[in-house]
Each structure stands twice: as C-alpha cells, then as structure tokens.
mmCIF file of N, CA and C in Angstrom:
data_model
loop_
_atom_site.group_PDB
_atom_site.id
_atom_site.type_symbol
_atom_site.label_atom_id
_atom_site.label_comp_id
_atom_site.label_asym_id
_atom_site.label_seq_id
_atom_site.Cartn_x
_atom_site.Cartn_y
_atom_site.Cartn_z
ATOM 1 N N ARG A 1 6.751 14.881 -16.836
ATOM 2 C CA ARG A 1 7.274 15.964 -17.633
ATOM 3 C C ARG A 1 6.833 15.744 -19.065
ATOM 4 N N CYS A 2 6.263 16.742 -19.659
ATOM 5 C CA CYS A 2 5.807 16.678 -21.054
ATOM 6 C C CYS A 2 6.705 17.522 -21.933
ATOM 7 N N THR A 3 7.300 16.885 -22.905
ATOM 8 C CA THR A 3 8.115 17.586 -23.890
ATOM 9 C C THR A 3 8.011 16.872 -25.216
ATOM 10 N N ASP A 4 8.028 17.632 -26.318
ATOM 11 C CA ASP A 4 7.999 17.052 -27.649
ATOM 12 C C ASP A 4 6.839 16.084 -27.858
ATOM 13 N N GLY A 5 5.680 16.379 -27.265
ATOM 14 C CA GLY A 5 4.499 15.542 -27.482
ATOM 15 C C GLY A 5 4.456 14.265 -26.686
ATOM 16 N N ARG A 6 5.368 14.116 -25.739
ATOM 17 C CA ARG A 6 5.419 12.883 -24.928
ATOM 18 C C ARG A 6 5.497 13.307 -23.440
ATOM 19 N N CYS A 7 4.759 12.593 -22.603
ATOM 20 C CA CYS A 7 4.809 12.832 -21.177
ATOM 21 C C CYS A 7 5.460 11.633 -20.465
ATOM 22 N N ASP A 8 6.552 11.888 -19.800
ATOM 23 C CA ASP A 8 7.286 10.832 -19.136
ATOM 24 C C ASP A 8 7.017 10.848 -17.646
ATOM 25 N N LEU A 9 7.261 9.743 -16.978
ATOM 26 C CA LEU A 9 7.053 9.632 -15.554
ATOM 27 C C LEU A 9 8.378 9.969 -14.857
ATOM 28 N N MET A 10 8.396 11.091 -14.149
ATOM 29 C CA MET A 10 9.626 11.607 -13.566
ATOM 30 C C MET A 10 9.488 11.760 -12.037
ATOM 31 N N SER A 11 10.662 11.851 -11.369
ATOM 32 C CA SER A 11 10.663 12.223 -9.973
ATOM 33 C C SER A 11 11.514 13.493 -9.811
ATOM 34 N N VAL A 12 11.214 14.224 -8.777
ATOM 35 C CA VAL A 12 11.945 15.475 -8.497
ATOM 36 C C VAL A 12 12.469 15.373 -7.055
ATOM 37 N N ASP A 13 13.746 15.505 -6.881
ATOM 38 C CA ASP A 13 14.328 15.614 -5.549
ATOM 39 C C ASP A 13 14.086 17.044 -5.046
ATOM 40 N N LEU A 14 13.232 17.154 -4.057
ATOM 41 C CA LEU A 14 12.859 18.492 -3.572
ATOM 42 C C LEU A 14 13.978 19.248 -2.883
ATOM 43 N N ARG A 15 14.986 18.551 -2.407
ATOM 44 C CA ARG A 15 16.135 19.239 -1.809
ATOM 45 C C ARG A 15 17.051 19.825 -2.881
ATOM 46 N N THR A 16 17.303 19.110 -3.967
ATOM 47 C CA THR A 16 18.267 19.554 -4.976
ATOM 48 C C THR A 16 17.660 20.069 -6.249
ATOM 49 N N GLY A 17 16.382 19.694 -6.494
ATOM 50 C CA GLY A 17 15.734 20.085 -7.759
ATOM 51 C C GLY A 17 16.076 19.174 -8.915
ATOM 52 N N VAL A 18 16.837 18.110 -8.643
ATOM 53 C CA VAL A 18 17.227 17.173 -9.715
ATOM 54 C C VAL A 18 15.978 16.389 -10.176
ATOM 55 N N VAL A 19 15.778 16.394 -11.493
ATOM 56 C CA VAL A 19 14.677 15.651 -12.117
ATOM 57 C C VAL A 19 15.201 14.408 -12.769
ATOM 58 N N SER A 20 14.616 13.246 -12.519
ATOM 59 C CA SER A 20 15.085 12.015 -13.132
ATOM 60 C C SER A 20 13.913 11.110 -13.493
ATOM 61 N N PRO A 21 14.066 10.305 -14.564
ATOM 62 C CA PRO A 21 12.937 9.443 -14.966
ATOM 63 C C PRO A 21 12.771 8.290 -13.964
ATOM 64 N N LEU A 22 11.494 7.964 -13.713
ATOM 65 C CA LEU A 22 11.189 6.762 -12.900
ATOM 66 C C LEU A 22 11.198 5.522 -13.757
ATOM 67 N N VAL A 23 10.854 5.670 -15.036
ATOM 68 C CA VAL A 23 10.962 4.604 -16.016
ATOM 69 C C VAL A 23 11.684 5.203 -17.243
ATOM 70 N N PRO A 24 12.370 4.382 -18.000
ATOM 71 C CA PRO A 24 13.047 4.929 -19.185
ATOM 72 C C PRO A 24 12.033 5.545 -20.151
ATOM 73 N N PRO A 25 12.292 6.775 -20.649
ATOM 74 C CA PRO A 25 11.420 7.377 -21.673
ATOM 75 C C PRO A 25 11.328 6.496 -22.881
ATOM 76 N N THR A 26 10.128 6.321 -23.419
ATOM 77 C CA THR A 26 9.900 5.451 -24.548
ATOM 78 C C THR A 26 9.038 6.155 -25.585
ATOM 79 N N ASP A 27 9.469 6.184 -26.821
ATOM 80 C CA ASP A 27 8.630 6.762 -27.885
ATOM 81 C C ASP A 27 7.304 6.005 -27.947
ATOM 82 N N GLY A 28 6.222 6.749 -28.099
ATOM 83 C CA GLY A 28 4.905 6.126 -28.229
ATOM 84 C C GLY A 28 4.225 5.846 -26.901
ATOM 85 N N VAL A 29 4.880 6.158 -25.768
ATOM 86 C CA VAL A 29 4.288 5.933 -24.465
ATOM 87 C C VAL A 29 4.150 7.259 -23.745
ATOM 88 N N THR A 30 2.945 7.552 -23.264
ATOM 89 C CA THR A 30 2.667 8.763 -22.512
ATOM 90 C C THR A 30 2.094 8.391 -21.150
ATOM 91 N N TRP A 31 2.637 8.989 -20.091
ATOM 92 C CA TRP A 31 2.171 8.773 -18.734
ATOM 93 C C TRP A 31 1.346 9.939 -18.295
ATOM 94 N N SER A 32 0.314 9.687 -17.415
ATOM 95 C CA SER A 32 -0.514 10.780 -16.919
ATOM 96 C C SER A 32 -0.984 10.458 -15.532
ATOM 97 N N ARG A 33 -1.231 11.491 -14.750
ATOM 98 C CA ARG A 33 -1.869 11.462 -13.418
ATOM 99 C C ARG A 33 -1.299 10.398 -12.450
ATOM 100 N N PRO A 34 0.013 10.440 -12.191
ATOM 101 C CA PRO A 34 0.594 9.488 -11.222
ATOM 102 C C PRO A 34 0.109 9.785 -9.807
ATOM 103 N N ARG A 35 -0.042 8.723 -9.019
ATOM 104 C CA ARG A 35 -0.460 8.833 -7.627
ATOM 105 C C ARG A 35 0.391 7.874 -6.769
ATOM 106 N N TRP A 36 0.956 8.376 -5.667
ATOM 107 C CA TRP A 36 1.734 7.540 -4.773
ATOM 108 C C TRP A 36 0.810 6.712 -3.878
ATOM 109 N N SER A 37 1.240 5.466 -3.578
ATOM 110 C CA SER A 37 0.509 4.653 -2.596
ATOM 111 C C SER A 37 0.756 5.237 -1.223
ATOM 112 N N PRO A 38 -0.121 4.948 -0.257
ATOM 113 C CA PRO A 38 0.064 5.470 1.093
ATOM 114 C C PRO A 38 1.406 5.075 1.699
ATOM 115 N N ASP A 39 1.948 3.912 1.368
ATOM 116 C CA ASP A 39 3.228 3.492 1.937
ATOM 117 C C ASP A 39 4.419 3.967 1.130
ATOM 118 N N GLY A 40 4.202 4.644 0.001
ATOM 119 C CA GLY A 40 5.287 5.177 -0.801
ATOM 120 C C GLY A 40 6.050 4.193 -1.632
ATOM 121 N N ALA A 41 5.591 2.930 -1.662
ATOM 122 C CA ALA A 41 6.312 1.858 -2.388
ATOM 123 C C ALA A 41 5.868 1.725 -3.847
ATOM 124 N N THR A 42 4.700 2.246 -4.167
ATOM 125 C CA THR A 42 4.092 2.020 -5.487
ATOM 126 C C THR A 42 3.503 3.307 -6.006
ATOM 127 N N ILE A 43 3.538 3.447 -7.351
ATOM 128 C CA ILE A 43 2.833 4.526 -8.004
ATOM 129 C C ILE A 43 1.852 3.917 -8.970
ATOM 130 N N VAL A 44 0.608 4.447 -8.967
ATOM 131 C CA VAL A 44 -0.362 4.057 -9.959
ATOM 132 C C VAL A 44 -0.488 5.235 -10.950
ATOM 133 N N ALA A 45 -0.536 4.953 -12.237
ATOM 134 C CA ALA A 45 -0.604 6.016 -13.243
ATOM 135 C C ALA A 45 -1.341 5.512 -14.466
ATOM 136 N N SER A 46 -1.843 6.449 -15.248
ATOM 137 C CA SER A 46 -2.421 6.125 -16.544
ATOM 138 C C SER A 46 -1.273 6.078 -17.549
ATOM 139 N N ARG A 47 -1.315 5.116 -18.458
ATOM 140 C CA ARG A 47 -0.276 4.974 -19.461
ATOM 141 C C ARG A 47 -0.902 4.792 -20.830
ATOM 142 N N HIS A 48 -0.584 5.638 -21.784
ATOM 143 C CA HIS A 48 -1.122 5.535 -23.125
ATOM 144 C C HIS A 48 -0.075 4.885 -24.026
ATOM 145 N N GLU A 49 -0.449 3.781 -24.642
ATOM 146 C CA GLU A 49 0.449 3.071 -25.532
ATOM 147 C C GLU A 49 -0.391 2.259 -26.507
ATOM 148 N N ALA A 50 0.063 2.203 -27.730
ATOM 149 C CA ALA A 50 -0.591 1.433 -28.794
ATOM 150 C C ALA A 50 -2.073 1.760 -28.919
ATOM 151 N N GLY A 51 -2.400 3.069 -28.798
ATOM 152 C CA GLY A 51 -3.757 3.502 -29.045
ATOM 153 C C GLY A 51 -4.762 3.376 -27.929
ATOM 154 N N ARG A 52 -4.332 2.983 -26.731
ATOM 155 C CA ARG A 52 -5.299 2.885 -25.642
ATOM 156 C C ARG A 52 -4.651 3.252 -24.339
ATOM 157 N N TRP A 53 -5.552 3.677 -23.391
ATOM 158 C CA TRP A 53 -5.147 4.013 -22.027
ATOM 159 C C TRP A 53 -5.299 2.778 -21.160
ATOM 160 N N ARG A 54 -4.309 2.581 -20.316
ATOM 161 C CA ARG A 54 -4.381 1.477 -19.334
ATOM 162 C C ARG A 54 -3.891 1.992 -17.971
ATOM 163 N N VAL A 55 -4.214 1.289 -16.941
ATOM 164 C CA VAL A 55 -3.749 1.675 -15.586
ATOM 165 C C VAL A 55 -2.552 0.750 -15.293
ATOM 166 N N SER A 56 -1.456 1.385 -14.860
ATOM 167 C CA SER A 56 -0.232 0.664 -14.593
ATOM 168 C C SER A 56 0.251 0.937 -13.179
ATOM 169 N N LEU A 57 0.881 -0.049 -12.572
ATOM 170 C CA LEU A 57 1.507 0.084 -11.277
ATOM 171 C C LEU A 57 3.024 0.057 -11.489
ATOM 172 N N LEU A 58 3.734 0.956 -10.814
ATOM 173 C CA LEU A 58 5.173 1.022 -10.850
ATOM 174 C C LEU A 58 5.686 0.693 -9.439
ATOM 175 N N ASP A 59 6.515 -0.324 -9.325
ATOM 176 C CA ASP A 59 7.215 -0.613 -8.077
ATOM 177 C C ASP A 59 8.405 0.355 -8.020
ATOM 178 N N VAL A 60 8.375 1.286 -7.064
ATOM 179 C CA VAL A 60 9.375 2.325 -6.994
ATOM 180 C C VAL A 60 10.792 1.784 -6.773
ATOM 181 N N ALA A 61 10.952 0.751 -5.952
ATOM 182 C CA ALA A 61 12.260 0.209 -5.650
ATOM 183 C C ALA A 61 12.899 -0.488 -6.877
ATOM 184 N N SER A 62 12.114 -1.273 -7.590
ATOM 185 C CA SER A 62 12.673 -2.070 -8.682
ATOM 186 C C SER A 62 12.491 -1.404 -10.054
ATOM 187 N N GLY A 63 11.526 -0.490 -10.185
ATOM 188 C CA GLY A 63 11.216 0.112 -11.474
ATOM 189 C C GLY A 63 10.323 -0.763 -12.328
ATOM 190 N N ALA A 64 9.870 -1.890 -11.801
ATOM 191 C CA ALA A 64 9.012 -2.809 -12.577
ATOM 192 C C ALA A 64 7.628 -2.194 -12.777
ATOM 193 N N VAL A 65 7.141 -2.292 -13.993
ATOM 194 C CA VAL A 65 5.826 -1.766 -14.364
ATOM 195 C C VAL A 65 4.926 -2.947 -14.741
ATOM 196 N N ARG A 66 3.702 -2.937 -14.204
ATOM 197 C CA ARG A 66 2.738 -3.946 -14.606
ATOM 198 C C ARG A 66 1.368 -3.331 -14.779
ATOM 199 N N ASP A 67 0.664 -3.749 -15.809
ATOM 200 C CA ASP A 67 -0.690 -3.278 -16.057
ATOM 201 C C ASP A 67 -1.655 -4.031 -15.148
ATOM 202 N N ILE A 68 -2.691 -3.307 -14.732
ATOM 203 C CA ILE A 68 -3.739 -3.965 -13.932
ATOM 204 C C ILE A 68 -5.084 -3.794 -14.639
ATOM 205 N N GLY A 69 -6.011 -4.681 -14.336
ATOM 206 C CA GLY A 69 -7.306 -4.610 -14.969
ATOM 207 C C GLY A 69 -7.423 -5.731 -16.002
ATOM 208 N N PRO A 70 -8.640 -5.955 -16.462
ATOM 209 C CA PRO A 70 -8.869 -7.026 -17.414
ATOM 210 C C PRO A 70 -8.277 -6.718 -18.805
ATOM 211 N N ALA A 71 -7.952 -7.732 -19.550
ATOM 212 C CA ALA A 71 -7.391 -7.561 -20.890
ATOM 213 C C ALA A 71 -8.520 -7.524 -21.922
ATOM 214 N N ASP A 72 -9.370 -6.487 -21.798
ATOM 215 C CA ASP A 72 -10.527 -6.389 -22.698
ATOM 216 C C ASP A 72 -10.426 -5.246 -23.683
ATOM 217 N N ASN A 73 -9.254 -4.603 -23.745
ATOM 218 C CA ASN A 73 -8.986 -3.474 -24.664
ATOM 219 C C ASN A 73 -9.807 -2.231 -24.369
ATOM 220 N N ALA A 74 -10.429 -2.135 -23.235
ATOM 221 C CA ALA A 74 -11.123 -0.905 -22.825
ATOM 222 C C ALA A 74 -10.115 0.113 -22.346
ATOM 223 N N ASP A 75 -10.396 1.386 -22.553
ATOM 224 C CA ASP A 75 -9.534 2.439 -22.033
ATOM 225 C C ASP A 75 -9.825 2.609 -20.533
ATOM 226 N N ARG A 76 -8.765 2.700 -19.734
ATOM 227 C CA ARG A 76 -8.880 2.928 -18.310
ATOM 228 C C ARG A 76 -7.809 3.944 -17.926
ATOM 229 N N TYR A 77 -8.179 4.931 -17.096
ATOM 230 C CA TYR A 77 -7.239 5.956 -16.704
ATOM 231 C C TYR A 77 -7.735 6.665 -15.426
ATOM 232 N N ASP A 78 -6.878 7.514 -14.892
ATOM 233 C CA ASP A 78 -7.182 8.330 -13.723
ATOM 234 C C ASP A 78 -7.477 7.500 -12.466
ATOM 235 N N ALA A 79 -6.646 6.506 -12.217
ATOM 236 C CA ALA A 79 -6.800 5.652 -11.018
ATOM 237 C C ALA A 79 -6.219 6.326 -9.774
ATOM 238 N N ALA A 80 -6.654 5.873 -8.634
ATOM 239 C CA ALA A 80 -6.135 6.341 -7.350
ATOM 240 C C ALA A 80 -6.209 5.208 -6.371
ATOM 241 N N PHE A 81 -5.423 5.290 -5.315
ATOM 242 C CA PHE A 81 -5.481 4.305 -4.243
ATOM 243 C C PHE A 81 -6.668 4.635 -3.359
ATOM 244 N N ALA A 82 -7.387 3.609 -2.923
ATOM 245 C CA ALA A 82 -8.534 3.770 -2.034
ATOM 246 C C ALA A 82 -8.043 4.044 -0.608
ATOM 247 N N ASP A 83 -8.809 4.822 0.110
ATOM 248 C CA ASP A 83 -8.510 5.034 1.528
ATOM 249 C C ASP A 83 -8.693 3.741 2.271
ATOM 250 N N SER A 84 -7.844 3.435 3.236
ATOM 251 C CA SER A 84 -7.997 2.224 4.009
ATOM 252 C C SER A 84 -8.654 2.448 5.310
#
C-alpha cells in the first residue's frame, strides 16, 4: 500500500477485506514487488532504505526480515523465486 510517499508491505484477507501490515511501517523504508514463495512461508521483496534498493526475505510466520545478496552497496530489486 502506497500512501504519503511511502509503500508498506501489507496483507489483505480476501474473505473480510481487512488490510494489515506484514512488517511495521517505517519512515524512510519503501517496499516494492513482493512475491510469495511456492510454499507460502516466505515473501521476497525489494526494499528501499538509506538510498539504495536491496532484496529482502520476510518470514511470514515470525515477521523476521533479512537482506540477501552481497554487501557491495549495489542496487538490487525485482526478485522472484525460481521454478523448481
């Protein structure tokens, strides 16, 4: 959901229409192009923070977020899970 110049990572309950954040909204952080893993346990998304794009994984059950890829300050975005 994008509002006030920020895009947050949200989920929508398709039965009720209730929208809720998957991670707490944070000033200066923008999420883009989330993709569910085939097993539904993980989301990969682009995250913009501190002037660069990185690829992050979100564990849906715990809400834990971790960046993936080398720590070389290159912009990375638009990730997807590979077909198995």
